[in-house]
PDB file of C-alpha atoms and ligand atoms in Angstrom:
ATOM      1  CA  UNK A   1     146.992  86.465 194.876  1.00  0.00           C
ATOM      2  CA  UNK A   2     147.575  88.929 191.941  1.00  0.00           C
ATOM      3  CA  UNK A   3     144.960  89.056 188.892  1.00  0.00           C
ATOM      4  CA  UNK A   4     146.433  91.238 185.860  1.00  0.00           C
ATOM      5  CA  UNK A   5     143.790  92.673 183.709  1.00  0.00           C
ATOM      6  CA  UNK A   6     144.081  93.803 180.322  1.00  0.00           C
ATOM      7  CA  UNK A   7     142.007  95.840 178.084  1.00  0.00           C
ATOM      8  CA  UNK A   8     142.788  95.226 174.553  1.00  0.00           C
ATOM      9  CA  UNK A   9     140.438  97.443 173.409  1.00  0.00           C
ATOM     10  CA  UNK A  10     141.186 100.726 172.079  1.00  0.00           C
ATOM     11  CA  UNK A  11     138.119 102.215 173.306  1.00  0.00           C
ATOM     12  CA  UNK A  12     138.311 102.531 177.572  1.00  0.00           C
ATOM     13  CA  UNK A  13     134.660 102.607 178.745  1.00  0.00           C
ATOM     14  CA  UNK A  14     132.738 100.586 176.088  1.00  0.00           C
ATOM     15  CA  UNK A  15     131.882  96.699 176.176  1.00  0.00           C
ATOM     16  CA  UNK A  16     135.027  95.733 176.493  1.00  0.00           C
ATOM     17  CA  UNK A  17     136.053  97.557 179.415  1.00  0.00           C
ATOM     18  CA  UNK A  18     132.634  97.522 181.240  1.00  0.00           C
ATOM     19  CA  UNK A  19     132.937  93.451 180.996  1.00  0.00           C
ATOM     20  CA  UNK A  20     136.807  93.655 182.234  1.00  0.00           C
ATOM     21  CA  UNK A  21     135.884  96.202 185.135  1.00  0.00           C
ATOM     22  CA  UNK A  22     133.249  93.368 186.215  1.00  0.00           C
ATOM     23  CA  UNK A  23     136.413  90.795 185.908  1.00  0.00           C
ATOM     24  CA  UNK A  24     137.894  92.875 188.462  1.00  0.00           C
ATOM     25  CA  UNK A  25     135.466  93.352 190.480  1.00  0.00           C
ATOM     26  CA  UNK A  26     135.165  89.792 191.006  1.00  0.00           C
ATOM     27  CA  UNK A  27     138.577  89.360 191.443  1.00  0.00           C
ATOM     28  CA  UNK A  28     138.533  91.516 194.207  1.00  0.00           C
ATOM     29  CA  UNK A  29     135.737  90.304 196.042  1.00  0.00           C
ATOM     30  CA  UNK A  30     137.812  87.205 196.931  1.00  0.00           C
ATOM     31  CA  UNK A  31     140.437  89.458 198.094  1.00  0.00           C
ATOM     32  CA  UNK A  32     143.097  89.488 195.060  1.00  0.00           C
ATOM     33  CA  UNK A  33     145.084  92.430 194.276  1.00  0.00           C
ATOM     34  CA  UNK A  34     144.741  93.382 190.795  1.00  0.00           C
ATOM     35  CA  UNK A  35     146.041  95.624 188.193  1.00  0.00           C
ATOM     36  CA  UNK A  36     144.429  97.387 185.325  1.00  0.00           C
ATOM     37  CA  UNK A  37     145.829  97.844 182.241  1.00  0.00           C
ATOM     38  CA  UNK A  38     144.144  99.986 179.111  1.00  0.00           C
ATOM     39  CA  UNK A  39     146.823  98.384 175.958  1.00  0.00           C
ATOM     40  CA  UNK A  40     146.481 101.052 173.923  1.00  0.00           C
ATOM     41  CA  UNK A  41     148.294 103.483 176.514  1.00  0.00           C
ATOM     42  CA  UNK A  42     151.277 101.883 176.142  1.00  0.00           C
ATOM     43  CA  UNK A  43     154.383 102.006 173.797  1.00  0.00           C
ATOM     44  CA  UNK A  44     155.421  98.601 172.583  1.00  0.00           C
ATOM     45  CA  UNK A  45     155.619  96.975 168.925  1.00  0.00           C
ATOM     46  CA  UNK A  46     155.038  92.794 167.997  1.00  0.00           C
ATOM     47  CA  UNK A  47     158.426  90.789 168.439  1.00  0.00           C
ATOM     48  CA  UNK A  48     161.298  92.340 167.060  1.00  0.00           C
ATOM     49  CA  UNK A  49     162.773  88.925 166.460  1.00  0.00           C
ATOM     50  CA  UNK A  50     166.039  90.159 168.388  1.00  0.00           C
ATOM     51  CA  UNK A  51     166.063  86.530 170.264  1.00  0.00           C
ATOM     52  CA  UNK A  52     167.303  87.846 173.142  1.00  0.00           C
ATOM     53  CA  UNK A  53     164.867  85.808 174.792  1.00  0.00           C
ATOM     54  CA  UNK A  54     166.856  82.281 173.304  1.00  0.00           C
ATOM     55  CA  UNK A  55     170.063  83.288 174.341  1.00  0.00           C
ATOM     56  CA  UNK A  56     172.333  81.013 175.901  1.00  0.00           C
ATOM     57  CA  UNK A  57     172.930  82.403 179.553  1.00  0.00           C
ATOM     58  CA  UNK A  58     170.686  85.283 178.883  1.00  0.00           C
ATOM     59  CA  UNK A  59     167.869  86.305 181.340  1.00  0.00           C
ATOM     60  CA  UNK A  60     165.217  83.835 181.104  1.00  0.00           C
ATOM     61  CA  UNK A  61     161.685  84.272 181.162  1.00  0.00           C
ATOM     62  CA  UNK A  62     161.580  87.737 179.697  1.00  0.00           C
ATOM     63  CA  UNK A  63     161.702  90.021 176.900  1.00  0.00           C
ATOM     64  CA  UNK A  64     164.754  92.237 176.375  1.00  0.00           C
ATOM     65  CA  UNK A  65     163.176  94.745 174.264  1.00  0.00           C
ATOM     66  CA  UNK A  66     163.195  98.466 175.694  1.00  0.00           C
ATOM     67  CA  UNK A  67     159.628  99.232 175.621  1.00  0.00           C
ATOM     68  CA  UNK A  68     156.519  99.442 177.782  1.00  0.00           C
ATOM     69  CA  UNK A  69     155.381  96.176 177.191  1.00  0.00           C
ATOM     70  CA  UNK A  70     158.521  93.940 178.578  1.00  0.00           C
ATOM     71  CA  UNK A  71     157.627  95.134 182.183  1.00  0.00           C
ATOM     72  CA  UNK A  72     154.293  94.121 182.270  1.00  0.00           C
ATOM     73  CA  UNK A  73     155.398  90.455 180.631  1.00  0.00           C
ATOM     74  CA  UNK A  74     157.418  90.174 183.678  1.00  0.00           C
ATOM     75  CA  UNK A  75     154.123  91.263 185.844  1.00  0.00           C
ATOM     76  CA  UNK A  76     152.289  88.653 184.201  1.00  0.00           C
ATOM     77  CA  UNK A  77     154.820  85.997 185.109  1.00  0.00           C
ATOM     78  CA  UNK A  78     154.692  86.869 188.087  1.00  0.00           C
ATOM     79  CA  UNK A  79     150.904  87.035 188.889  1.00  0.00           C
ATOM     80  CA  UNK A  80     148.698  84.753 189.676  1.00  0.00           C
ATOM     81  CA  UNK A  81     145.913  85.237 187.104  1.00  0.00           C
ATOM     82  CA  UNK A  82     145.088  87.094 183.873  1.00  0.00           C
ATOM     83  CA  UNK A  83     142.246  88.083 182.536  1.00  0.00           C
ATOM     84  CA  UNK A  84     142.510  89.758 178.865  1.00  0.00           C
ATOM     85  CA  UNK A  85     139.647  91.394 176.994  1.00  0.00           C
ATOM     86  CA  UNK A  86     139.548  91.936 173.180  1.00  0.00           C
ATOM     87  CA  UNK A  87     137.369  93.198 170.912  1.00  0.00           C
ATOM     88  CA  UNK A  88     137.323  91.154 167.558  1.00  0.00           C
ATOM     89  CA  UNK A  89     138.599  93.064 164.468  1.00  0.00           C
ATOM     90  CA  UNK A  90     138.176  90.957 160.980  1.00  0.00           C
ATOM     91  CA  UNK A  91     137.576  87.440 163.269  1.00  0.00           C
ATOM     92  CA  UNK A  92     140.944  88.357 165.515  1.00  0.00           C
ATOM     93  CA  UNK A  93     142.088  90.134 168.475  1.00  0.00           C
ATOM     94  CA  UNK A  94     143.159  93.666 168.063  1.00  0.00           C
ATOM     95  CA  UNK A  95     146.747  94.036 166.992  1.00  0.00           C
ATOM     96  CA  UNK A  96     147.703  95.399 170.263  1.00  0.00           C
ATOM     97  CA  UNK A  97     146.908  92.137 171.469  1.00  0.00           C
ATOM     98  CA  UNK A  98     148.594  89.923 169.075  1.00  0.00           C
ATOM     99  CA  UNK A  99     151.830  91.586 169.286  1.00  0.00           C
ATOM    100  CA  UNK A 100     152.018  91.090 172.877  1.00  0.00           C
ATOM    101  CA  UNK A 101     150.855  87.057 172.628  1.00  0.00           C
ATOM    102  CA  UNK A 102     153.682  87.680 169.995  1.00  0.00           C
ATOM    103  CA  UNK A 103     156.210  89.072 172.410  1.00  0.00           C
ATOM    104  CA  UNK A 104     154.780  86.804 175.957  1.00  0.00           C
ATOM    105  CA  UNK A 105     154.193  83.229 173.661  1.00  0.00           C
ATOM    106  CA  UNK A 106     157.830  83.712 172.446  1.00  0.00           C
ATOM    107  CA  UNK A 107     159.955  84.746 175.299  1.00  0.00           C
ATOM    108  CA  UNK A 108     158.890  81.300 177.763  1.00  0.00           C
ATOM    109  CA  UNK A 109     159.623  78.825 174.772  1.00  0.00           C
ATOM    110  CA  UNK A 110     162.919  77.669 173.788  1.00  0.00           C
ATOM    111  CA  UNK A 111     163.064  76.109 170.691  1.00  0.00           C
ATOM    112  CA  UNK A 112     163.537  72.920 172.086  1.00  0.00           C
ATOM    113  CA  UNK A 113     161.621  70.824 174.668  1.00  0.00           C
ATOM    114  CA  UNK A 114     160.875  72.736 177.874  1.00  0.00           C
ATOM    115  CA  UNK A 115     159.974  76.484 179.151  1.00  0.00           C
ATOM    116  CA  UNK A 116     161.897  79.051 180.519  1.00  0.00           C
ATOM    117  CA  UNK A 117     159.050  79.874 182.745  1.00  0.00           C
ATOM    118  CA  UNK A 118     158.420  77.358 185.455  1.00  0.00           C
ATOM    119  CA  UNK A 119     155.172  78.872 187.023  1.00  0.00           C
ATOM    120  CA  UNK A 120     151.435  78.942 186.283  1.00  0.00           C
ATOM    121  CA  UNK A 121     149.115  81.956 185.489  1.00  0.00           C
ATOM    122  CA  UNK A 122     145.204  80.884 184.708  1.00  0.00           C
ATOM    123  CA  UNK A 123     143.805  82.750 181.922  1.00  0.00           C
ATOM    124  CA  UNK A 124     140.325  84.532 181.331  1.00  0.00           C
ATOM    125  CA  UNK A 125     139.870  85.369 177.630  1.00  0.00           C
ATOM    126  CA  UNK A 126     137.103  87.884 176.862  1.00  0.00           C
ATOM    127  CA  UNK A 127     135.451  88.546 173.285  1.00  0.00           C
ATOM    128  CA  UNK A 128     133.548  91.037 172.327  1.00  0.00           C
ATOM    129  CA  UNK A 129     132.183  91.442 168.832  1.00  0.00           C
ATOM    130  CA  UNK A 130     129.200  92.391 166.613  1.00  0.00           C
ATOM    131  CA  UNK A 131     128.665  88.440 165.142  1.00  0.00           C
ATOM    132  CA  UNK A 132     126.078  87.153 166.886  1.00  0.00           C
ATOM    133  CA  UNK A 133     126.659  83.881 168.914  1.00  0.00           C
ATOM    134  CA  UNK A 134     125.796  81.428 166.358  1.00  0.00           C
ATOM    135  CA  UNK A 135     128.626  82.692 163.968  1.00  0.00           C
ATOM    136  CA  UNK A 136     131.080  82.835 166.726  1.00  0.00           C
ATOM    137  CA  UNK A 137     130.489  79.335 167.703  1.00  0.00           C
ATOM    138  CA  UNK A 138     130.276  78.185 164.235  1.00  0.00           C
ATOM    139  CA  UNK A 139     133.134  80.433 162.429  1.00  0.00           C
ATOM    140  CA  UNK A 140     134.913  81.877 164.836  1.00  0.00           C
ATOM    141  CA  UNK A 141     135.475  79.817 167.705  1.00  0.00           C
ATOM    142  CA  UNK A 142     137.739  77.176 166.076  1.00  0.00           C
ATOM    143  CA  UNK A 143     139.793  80.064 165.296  1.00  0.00           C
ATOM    144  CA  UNK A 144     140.251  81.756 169.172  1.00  0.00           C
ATOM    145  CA  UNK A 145     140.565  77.954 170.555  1.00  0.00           C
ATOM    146  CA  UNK A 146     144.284  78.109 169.188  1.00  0.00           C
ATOM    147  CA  UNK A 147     144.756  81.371 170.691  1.00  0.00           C
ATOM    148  CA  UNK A 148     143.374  79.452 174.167  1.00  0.00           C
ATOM    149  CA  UNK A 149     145.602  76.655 173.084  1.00  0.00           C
ATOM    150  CA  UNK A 150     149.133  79.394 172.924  1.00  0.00           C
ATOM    151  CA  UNK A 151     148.286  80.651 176.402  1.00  0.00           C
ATOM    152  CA  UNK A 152     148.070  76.997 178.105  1.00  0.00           C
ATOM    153  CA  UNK A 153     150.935  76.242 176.457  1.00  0.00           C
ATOM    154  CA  UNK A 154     152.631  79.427 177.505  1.00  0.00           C
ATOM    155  CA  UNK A 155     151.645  79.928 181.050  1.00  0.00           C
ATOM    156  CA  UNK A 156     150.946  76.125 181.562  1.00  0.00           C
ATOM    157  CA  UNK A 157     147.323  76.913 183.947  1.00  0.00           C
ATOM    158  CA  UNK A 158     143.246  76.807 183.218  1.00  0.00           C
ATOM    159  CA  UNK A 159     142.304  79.109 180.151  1.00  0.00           C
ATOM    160  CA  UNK A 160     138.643  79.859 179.963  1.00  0.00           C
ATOM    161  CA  UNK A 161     136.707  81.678 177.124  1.00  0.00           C
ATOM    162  CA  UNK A 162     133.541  83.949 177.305  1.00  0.00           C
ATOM    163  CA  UNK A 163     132.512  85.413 174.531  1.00  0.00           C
ATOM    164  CA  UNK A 164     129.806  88.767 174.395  1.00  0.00           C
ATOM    165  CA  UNK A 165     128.081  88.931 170.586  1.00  0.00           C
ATOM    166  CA  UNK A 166     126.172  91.190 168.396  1.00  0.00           C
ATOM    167  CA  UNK A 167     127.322  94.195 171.202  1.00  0.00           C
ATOM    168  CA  UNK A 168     126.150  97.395 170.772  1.00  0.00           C
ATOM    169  CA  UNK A 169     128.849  99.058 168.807  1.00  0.00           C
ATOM    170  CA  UNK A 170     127.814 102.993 169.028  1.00  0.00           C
ATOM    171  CA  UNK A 171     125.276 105.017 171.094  1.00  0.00           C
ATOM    172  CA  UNK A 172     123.257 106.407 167.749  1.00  0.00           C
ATOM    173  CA  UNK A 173     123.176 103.943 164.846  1.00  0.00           C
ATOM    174  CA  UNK A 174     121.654 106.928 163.157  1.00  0.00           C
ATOM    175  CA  UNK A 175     124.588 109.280 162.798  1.00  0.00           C
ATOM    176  CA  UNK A 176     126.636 106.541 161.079  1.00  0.00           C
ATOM    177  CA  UNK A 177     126.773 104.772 157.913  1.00  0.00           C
ATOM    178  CA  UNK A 178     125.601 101.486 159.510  1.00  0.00           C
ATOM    179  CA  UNK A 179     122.414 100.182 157.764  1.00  0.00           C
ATOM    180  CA  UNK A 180     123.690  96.560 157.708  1.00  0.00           C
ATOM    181  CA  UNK A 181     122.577  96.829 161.893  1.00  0.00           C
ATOM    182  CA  UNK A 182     119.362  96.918 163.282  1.00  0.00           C
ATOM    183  CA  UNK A 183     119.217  99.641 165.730  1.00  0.00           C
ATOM    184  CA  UNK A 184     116.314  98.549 167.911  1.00  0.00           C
ATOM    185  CA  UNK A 185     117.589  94.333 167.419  1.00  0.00           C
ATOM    186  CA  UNK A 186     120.659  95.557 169.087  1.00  0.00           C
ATOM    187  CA  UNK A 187     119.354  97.536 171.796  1.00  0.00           C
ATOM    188  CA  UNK A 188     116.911  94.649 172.639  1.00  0.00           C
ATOM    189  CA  UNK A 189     119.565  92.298 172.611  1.00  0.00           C
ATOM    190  CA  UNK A 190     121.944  94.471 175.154  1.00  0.00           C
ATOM    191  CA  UNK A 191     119.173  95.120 177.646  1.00  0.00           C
ATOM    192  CA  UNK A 192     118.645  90.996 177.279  1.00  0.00           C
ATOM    193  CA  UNK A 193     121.888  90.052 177.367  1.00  0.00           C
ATOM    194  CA  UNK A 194     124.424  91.491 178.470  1.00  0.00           C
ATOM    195  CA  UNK A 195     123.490  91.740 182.072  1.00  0.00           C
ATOM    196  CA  UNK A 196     124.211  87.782 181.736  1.00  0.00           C
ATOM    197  CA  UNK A 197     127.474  88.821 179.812  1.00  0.00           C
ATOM    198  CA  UNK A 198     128.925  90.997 183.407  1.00  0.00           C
ATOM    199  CA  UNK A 199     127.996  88.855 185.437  1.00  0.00           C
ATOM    200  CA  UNK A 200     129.886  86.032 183.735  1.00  0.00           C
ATOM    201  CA  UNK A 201     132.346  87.957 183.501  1.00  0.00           C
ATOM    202  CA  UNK A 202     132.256  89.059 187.253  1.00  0.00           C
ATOM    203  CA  UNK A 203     132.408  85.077 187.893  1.00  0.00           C
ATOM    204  CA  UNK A 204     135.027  84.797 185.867  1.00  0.00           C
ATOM    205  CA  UNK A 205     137.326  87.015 187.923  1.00  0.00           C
ATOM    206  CA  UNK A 206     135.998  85.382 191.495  1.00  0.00           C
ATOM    207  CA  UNK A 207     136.659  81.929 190.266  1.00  0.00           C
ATOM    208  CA  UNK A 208     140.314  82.566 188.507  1.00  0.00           C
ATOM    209  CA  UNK A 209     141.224  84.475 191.227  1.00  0.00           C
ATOM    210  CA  UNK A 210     139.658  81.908 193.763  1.00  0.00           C
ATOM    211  CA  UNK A 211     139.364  81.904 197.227  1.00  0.00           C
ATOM    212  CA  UNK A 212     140.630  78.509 197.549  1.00  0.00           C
ATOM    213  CA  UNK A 213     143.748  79.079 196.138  1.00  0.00           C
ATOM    214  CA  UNK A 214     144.651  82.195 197.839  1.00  0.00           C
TER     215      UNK A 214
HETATM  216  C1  FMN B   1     138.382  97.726 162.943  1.00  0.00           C
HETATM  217  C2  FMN B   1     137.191  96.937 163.430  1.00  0.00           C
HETATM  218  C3  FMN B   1     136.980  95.660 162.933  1.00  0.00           C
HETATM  219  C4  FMN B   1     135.917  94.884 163.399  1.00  0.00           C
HETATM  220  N1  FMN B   1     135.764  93.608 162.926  1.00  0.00           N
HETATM  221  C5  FMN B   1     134.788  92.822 163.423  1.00  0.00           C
HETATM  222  C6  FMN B   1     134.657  91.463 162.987  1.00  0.00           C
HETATM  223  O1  FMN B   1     135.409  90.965 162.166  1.00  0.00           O
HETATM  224  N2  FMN B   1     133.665  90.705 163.526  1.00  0.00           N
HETATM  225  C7  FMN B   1     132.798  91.227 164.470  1.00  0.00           C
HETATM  226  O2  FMN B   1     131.931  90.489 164.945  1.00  0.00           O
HETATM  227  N3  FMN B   1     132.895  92.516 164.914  1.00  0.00           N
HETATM  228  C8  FMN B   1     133.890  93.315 164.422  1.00  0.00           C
HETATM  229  N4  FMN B   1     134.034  94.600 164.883  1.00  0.00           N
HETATM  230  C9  FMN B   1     133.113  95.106 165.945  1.00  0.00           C
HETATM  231  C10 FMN B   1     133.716  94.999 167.342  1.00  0.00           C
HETATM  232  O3  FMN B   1     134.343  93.762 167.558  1.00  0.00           O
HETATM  233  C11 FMN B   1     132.631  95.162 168.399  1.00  0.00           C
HETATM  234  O4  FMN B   1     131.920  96.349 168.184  1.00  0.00           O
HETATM  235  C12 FMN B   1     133.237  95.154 169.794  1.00  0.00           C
HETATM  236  O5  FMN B   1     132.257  94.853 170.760  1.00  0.00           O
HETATM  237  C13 FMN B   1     133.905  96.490 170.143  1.00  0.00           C
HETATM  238  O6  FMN B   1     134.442  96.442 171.434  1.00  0.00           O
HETATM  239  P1  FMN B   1     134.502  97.768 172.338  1.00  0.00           P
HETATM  240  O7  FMN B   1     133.090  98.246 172.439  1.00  0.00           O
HETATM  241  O8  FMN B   1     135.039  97.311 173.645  1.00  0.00           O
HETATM  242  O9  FMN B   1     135.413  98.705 171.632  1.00  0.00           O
HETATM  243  C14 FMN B   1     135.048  95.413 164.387  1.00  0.00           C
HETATM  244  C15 FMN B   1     135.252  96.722 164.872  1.00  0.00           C
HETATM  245  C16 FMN B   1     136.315  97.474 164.400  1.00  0.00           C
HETATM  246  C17 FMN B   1     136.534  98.881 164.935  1.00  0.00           C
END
């Protein structure tokens, strides 16, 4: 049992990260073997539209492209889970992560009927963002379910969704220009909620990586 997990955020030891470390965790407690990946280490660019990936007798499932990313798109096809965590920029993922649903959504679909890849990889998707939970439910939700909707179709197993709103974004709201936030709001909402949010995210990473399937 392998669990791949990604963080997507640029920053390596902020909500993102402390919710994906708590993935892991779990994911280890039921005895997978995982791997931890910080995105913005590596070299890699969105598709390059090269369409390696479509050629007739080429090597299929897999990107071509000479870069950092095509190796761990063949580590993903290959594990059993993946859990991804993303802070949201402008009601998105980061760019890091859109080129590589880019690059991994492309390179398993033909364009015609079928997949190249004939396995199944569950997904754990992990939000963070400043919104609070009403406006992600409301606004941005309809949004991310297509991006759950690309990894089904893409890896073809269970995709599940936890979001983590109105985060705390830096240590001292009062060395930057930040007056739309309320300092002590977000503090009391951290120390109230986000306890909740890692240990989600801890069951997250037990139940994708589940005992019973291992
Ligand atoms: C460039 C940029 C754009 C952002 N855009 C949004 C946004 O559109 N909506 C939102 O709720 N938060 C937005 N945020 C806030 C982050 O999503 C939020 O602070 C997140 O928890 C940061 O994750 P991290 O602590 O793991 O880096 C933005 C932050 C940055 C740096």
């Amino acid at each position: 049992m392998k669990t791949i997990i990604i963080n997507a955020s640029p920053r390596k030891s902020w909500n993102t990260a402390q919710l994906l470390r708590e993935a892991r965790k779990g994911a280890e407690s039921v005895g997978a073997e995982t791997e931890y990946v910080d995105l913005y280490d590596l070299n890699f660019t969105g598709c390059r539209s090269c369409l390696a990936c479509k050629r007739k007798g080429g090597k299929h499932p897999g990107c071509a492209w000479k870069d950092d990313l095509s190796p761990l798109i063949d580590r993903i096809l290959a594990a059993d889970a993946l859990i991804i965590g993303t802070p949201i920029y402008y009601g998105e993922p980061t760019a890091q992560l859109r080129a590589l649903m880019e690059r991994l959504v492309f390179c398993v679909a033909p364009y015609e009927p079928g997949s190249y890849f004939d396995g199944k990889v569950d997904v754990g998707l992990i939000y963070t963002m400043n919104a609070p939970q009403a406006y992600y439910e409301t606004s941005l939700r309809p949004y991310l379910d297509n991006i759950e909707r690309l990894f089904t179709m893409a890896l073809h197993g269970e995709v599940r969704t936890y979001a983590s709103c109105d985060t705390l974004q830096v240590k001292d709201y009062s060395q930057y220009d930040m007056a739309y936030f309320d300092e002590a709001a977000k503090r009391a909402h951290r120390d109230e909620q986000f306890p909740t949010d890692l240990a989600e995210c801890l069951k997250m990473g037990e139940e994708l990586s589940g005992w019973s399937r291992s």
